[in-house]
CSV table of N, CA and C in Angstrom, one decimal:
chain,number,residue,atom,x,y,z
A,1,UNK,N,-3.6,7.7,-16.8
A,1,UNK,CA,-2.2,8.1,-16.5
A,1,UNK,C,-1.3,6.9,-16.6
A,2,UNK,N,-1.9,5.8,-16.3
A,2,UNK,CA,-1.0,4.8,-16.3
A,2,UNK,C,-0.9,4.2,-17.8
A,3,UNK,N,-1.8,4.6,-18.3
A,3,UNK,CA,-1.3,4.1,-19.9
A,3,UNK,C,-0.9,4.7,-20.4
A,4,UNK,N,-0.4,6.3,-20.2
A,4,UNK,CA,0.4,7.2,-20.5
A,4,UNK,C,2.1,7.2,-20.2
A,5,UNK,N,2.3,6.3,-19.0
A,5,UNK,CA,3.1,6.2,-18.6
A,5,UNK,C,3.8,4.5,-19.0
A,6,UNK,N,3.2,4.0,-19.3
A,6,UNK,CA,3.1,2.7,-20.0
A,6,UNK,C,3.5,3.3,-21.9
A,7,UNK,N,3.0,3.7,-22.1
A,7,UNK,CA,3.3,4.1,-23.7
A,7,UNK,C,4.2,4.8,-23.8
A,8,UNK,N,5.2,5.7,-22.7
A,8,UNK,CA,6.3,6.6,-23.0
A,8,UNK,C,7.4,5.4,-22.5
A,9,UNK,N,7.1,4.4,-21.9
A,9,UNK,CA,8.3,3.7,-21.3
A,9,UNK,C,8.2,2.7,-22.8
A,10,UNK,N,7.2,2.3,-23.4
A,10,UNK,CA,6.8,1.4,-24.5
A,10,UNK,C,6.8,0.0,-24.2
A,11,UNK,N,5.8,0.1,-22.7
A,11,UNK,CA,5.3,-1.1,-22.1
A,11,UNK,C,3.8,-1.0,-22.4
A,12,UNK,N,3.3,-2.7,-21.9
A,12,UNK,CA,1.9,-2.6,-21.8
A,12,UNK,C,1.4,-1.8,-20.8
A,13,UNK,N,0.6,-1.8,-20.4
A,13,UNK,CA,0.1,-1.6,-18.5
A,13,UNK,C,0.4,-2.1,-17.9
A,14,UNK,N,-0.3,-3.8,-18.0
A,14,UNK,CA,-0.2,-4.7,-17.0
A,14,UNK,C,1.9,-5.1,-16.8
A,15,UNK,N,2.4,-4.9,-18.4
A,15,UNK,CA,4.1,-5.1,-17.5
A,15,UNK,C,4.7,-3.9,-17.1
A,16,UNK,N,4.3,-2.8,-17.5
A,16,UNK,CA,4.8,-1.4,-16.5
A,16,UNK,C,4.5,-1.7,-15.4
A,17,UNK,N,3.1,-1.5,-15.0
A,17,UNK,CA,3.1,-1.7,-13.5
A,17,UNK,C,4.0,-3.2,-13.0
A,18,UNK,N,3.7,-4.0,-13.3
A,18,UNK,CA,5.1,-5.1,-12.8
A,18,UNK,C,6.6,-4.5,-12.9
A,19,UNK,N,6.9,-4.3,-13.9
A,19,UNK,CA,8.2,-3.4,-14.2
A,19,UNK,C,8.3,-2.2,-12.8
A,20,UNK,N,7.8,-1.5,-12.8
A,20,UNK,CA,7.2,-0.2,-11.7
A,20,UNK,C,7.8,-0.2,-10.1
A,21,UNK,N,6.8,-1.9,-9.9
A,21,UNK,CA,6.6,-2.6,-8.5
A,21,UNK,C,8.0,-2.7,-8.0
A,22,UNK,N,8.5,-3.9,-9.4
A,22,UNK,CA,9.5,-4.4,-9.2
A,22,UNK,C,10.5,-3.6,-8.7
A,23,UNK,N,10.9,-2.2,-9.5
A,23,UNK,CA,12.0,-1.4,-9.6
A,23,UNK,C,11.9,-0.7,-7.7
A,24,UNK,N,11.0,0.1,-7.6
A,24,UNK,CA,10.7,1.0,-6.6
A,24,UNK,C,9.6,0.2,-5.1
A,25,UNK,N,9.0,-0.8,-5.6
A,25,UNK,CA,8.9,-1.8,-4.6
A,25,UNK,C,6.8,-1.1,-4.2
A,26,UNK,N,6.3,-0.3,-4.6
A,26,UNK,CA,4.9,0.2,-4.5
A,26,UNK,C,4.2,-0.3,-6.3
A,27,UNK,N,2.9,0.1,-6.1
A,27,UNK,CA,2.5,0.1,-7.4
A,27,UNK,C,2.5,1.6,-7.9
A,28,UNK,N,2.3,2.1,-9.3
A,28,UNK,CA,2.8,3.4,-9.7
A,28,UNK,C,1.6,4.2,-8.6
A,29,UNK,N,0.4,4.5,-8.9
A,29,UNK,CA,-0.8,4.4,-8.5
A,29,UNK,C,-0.5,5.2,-6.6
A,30,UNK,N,0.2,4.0,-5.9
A,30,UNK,CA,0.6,4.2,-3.9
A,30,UNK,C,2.2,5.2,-4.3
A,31,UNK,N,2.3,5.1,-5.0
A,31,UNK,CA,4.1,6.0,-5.6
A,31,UNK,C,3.4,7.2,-5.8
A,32,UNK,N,2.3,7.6,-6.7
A,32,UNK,CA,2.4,8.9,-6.8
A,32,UNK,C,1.3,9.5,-5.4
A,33,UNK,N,0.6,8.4,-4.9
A,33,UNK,CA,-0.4,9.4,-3.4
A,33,UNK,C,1.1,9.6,-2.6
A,34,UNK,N,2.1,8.9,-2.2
A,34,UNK,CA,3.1,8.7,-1.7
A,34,UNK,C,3.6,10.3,-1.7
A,35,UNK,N,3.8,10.6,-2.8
A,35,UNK,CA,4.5,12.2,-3.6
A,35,UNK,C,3.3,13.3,-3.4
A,36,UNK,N,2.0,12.9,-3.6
A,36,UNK,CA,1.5,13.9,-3.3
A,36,UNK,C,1.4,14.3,-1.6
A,37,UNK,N,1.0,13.3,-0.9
A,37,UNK,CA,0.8,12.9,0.9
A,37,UNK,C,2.3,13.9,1.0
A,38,UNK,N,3.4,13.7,0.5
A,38,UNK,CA,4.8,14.3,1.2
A,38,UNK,C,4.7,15.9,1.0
A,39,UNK,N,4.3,15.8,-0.7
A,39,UNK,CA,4.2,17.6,-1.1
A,39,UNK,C,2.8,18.3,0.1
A,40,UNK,N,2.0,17.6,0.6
A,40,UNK,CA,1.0,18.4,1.4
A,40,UNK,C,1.3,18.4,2.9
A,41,UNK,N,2.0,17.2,3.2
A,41,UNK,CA,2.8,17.7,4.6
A,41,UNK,C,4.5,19.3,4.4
A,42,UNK,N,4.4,19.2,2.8
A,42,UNK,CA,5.9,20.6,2.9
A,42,UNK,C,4.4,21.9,2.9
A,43,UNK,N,3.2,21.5,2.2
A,43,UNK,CA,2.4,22.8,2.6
A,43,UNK,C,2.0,23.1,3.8
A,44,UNK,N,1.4,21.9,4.1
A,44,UNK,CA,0.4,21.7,5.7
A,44,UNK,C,1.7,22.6,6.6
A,45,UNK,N,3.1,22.4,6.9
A,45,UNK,CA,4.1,22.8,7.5
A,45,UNK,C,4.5,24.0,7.4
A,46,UNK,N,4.7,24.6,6.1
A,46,UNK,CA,4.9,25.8,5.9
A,46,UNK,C,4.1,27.3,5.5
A,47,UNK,N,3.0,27.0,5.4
A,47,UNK,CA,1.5,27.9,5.6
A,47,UNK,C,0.5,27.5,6.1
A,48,UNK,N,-0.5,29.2,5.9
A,48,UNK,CA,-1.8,28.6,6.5
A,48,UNK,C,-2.5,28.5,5.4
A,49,UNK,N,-1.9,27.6,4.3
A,49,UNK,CA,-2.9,27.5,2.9
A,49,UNK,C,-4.2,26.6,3.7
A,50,UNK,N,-5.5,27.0,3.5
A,50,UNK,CA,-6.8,26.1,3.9
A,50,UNK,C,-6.2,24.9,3.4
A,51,UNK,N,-6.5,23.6,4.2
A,51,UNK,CA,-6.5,22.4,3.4
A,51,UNK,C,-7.7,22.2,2.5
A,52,UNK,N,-8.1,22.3,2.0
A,52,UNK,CA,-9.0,22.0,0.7
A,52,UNK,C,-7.9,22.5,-0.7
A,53,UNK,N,-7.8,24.1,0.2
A,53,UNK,CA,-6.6,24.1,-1.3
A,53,UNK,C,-5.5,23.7,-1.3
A,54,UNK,N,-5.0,23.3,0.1
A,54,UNK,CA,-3.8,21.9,0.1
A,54,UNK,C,-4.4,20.7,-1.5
A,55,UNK,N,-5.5,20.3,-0.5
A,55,UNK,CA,-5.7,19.0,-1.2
A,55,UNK,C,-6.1,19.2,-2.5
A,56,UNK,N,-6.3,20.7,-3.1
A,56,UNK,CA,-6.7,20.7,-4.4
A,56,UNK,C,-4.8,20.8,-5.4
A,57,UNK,N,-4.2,21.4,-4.9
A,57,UNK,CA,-2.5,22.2,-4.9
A,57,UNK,C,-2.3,21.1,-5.2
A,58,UNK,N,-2.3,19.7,-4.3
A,58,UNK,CA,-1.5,18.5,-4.7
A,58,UNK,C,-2.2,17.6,-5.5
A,59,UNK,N,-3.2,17.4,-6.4
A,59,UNK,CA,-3.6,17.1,-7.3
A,59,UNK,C,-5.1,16.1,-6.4
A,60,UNK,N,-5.7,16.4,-5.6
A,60,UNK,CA,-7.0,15.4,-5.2
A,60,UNK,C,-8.2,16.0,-5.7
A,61,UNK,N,-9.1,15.5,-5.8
A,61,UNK,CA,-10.5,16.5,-6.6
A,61,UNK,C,-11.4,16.7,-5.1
A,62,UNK,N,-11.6,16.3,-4.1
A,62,UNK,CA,-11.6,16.6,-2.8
A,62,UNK,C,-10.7,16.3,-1.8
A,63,UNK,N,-11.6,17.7,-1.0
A,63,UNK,CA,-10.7,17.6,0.9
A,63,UNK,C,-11.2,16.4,1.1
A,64,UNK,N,-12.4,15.3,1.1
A,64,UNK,CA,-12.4,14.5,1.7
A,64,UNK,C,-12.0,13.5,1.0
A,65,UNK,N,-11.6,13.1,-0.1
A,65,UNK,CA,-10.7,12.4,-0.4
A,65,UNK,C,-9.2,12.3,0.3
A,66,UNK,N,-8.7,13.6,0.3
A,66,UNK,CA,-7.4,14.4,0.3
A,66,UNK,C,-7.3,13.5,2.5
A,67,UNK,N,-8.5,13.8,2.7
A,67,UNK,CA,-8.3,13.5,4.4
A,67,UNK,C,-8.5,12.1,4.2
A,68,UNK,N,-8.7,11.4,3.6
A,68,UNK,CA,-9.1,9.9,3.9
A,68,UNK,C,-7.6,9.0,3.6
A,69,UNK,N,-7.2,9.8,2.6
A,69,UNK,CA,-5.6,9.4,2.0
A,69,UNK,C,-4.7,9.7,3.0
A,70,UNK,N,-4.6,11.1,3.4
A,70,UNK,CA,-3.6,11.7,4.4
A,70,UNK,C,-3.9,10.9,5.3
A,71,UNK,N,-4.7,10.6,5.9
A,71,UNK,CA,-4.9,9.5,7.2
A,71,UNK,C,-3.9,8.3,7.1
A,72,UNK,N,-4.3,7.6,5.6
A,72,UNK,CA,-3.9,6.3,5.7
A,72,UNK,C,-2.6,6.2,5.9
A,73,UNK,N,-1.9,7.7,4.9
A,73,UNK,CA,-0.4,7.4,4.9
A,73,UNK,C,0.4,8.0,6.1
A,74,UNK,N,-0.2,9.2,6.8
A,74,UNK,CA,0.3,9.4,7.5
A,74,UNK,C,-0.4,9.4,9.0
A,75,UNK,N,-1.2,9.0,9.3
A,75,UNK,CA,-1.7,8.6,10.1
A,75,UNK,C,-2.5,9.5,11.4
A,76,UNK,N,-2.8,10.2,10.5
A,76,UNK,CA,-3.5,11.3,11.3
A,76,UNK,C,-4.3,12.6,10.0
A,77,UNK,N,-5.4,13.1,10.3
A,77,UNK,CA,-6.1,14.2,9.3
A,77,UNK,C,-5.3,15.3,9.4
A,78,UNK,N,-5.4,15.9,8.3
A,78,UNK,CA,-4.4,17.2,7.8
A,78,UNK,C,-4.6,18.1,9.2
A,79,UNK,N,-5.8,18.4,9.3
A,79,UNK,CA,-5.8,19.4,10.1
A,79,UNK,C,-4.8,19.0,11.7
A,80,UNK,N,-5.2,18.1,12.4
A,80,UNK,CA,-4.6,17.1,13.4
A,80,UNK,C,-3.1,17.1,13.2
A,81,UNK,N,-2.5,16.8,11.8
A,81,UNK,CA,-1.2,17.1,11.6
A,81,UNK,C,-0.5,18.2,11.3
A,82,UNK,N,-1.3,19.2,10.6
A,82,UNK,CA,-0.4,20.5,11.0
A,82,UNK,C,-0.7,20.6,12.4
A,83,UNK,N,-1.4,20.8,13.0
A,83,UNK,CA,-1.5,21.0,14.5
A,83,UNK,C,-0.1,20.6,15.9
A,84,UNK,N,0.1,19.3,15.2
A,84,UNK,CA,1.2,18.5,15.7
A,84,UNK,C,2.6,19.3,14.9
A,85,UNK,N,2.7,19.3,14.4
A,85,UNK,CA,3.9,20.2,13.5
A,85,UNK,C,4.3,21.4,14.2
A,86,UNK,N,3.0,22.3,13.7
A,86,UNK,CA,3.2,23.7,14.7
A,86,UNK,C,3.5,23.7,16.2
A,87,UNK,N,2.8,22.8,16.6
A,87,UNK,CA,3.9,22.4,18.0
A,87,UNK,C,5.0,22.1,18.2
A,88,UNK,N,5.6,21.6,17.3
A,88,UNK,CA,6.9,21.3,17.3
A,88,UNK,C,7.2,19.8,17.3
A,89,UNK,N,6.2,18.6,16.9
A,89,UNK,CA,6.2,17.2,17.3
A,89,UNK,C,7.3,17.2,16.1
A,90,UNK,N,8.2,16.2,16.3
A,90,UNK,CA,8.4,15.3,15.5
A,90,UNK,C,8.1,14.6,14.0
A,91,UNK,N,7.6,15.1,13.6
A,91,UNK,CA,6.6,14.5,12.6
A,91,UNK,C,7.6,13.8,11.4
């Protein structure tokens, strides 16, 4: 993906991703879990889609990938955070 996106900008890799960092301040790679982690907290929030097919919906090839990521960024497992949601926290 990243040499896809390196070839339509008509960078190498190694200065896209520099180029990337620079502009938006993540590497592309933490940019797009970033986008997916946001699009699974607008599902986790607004259905009772199972999370697996959350985590499959926003592009992860597993739920346990999908929970290992969601943890890091948001700091709690999918299930734990819709939980907190439907309660009404803050989130």
């Amino acid at each position: 993906m990243l040499a896809d996106l390196a070839a339509a900008a008509g960078l190498s890799r190694m200065h896209f991703a520099a180029q990337f960092r620079a502009a938006t301040g993540c590497r592309p790679h933490e940019y797009i879990l970033r986008h997916r982690i946001q699009r699974s907290k607008d599902l986790l929030r607004g259905c009772e889609m199972p999370i697996v097919e959350v985590a499959l919906t926003v592009g992860f090839q597993s739920q346990a990938h999908f929970t290992t990521t969601f943890r890091r960024f948001a700091g709690d497992t999918p299930s734990r955070w819709r939980d907190a949601a439907a309660a009404g926290f803050d989130l």
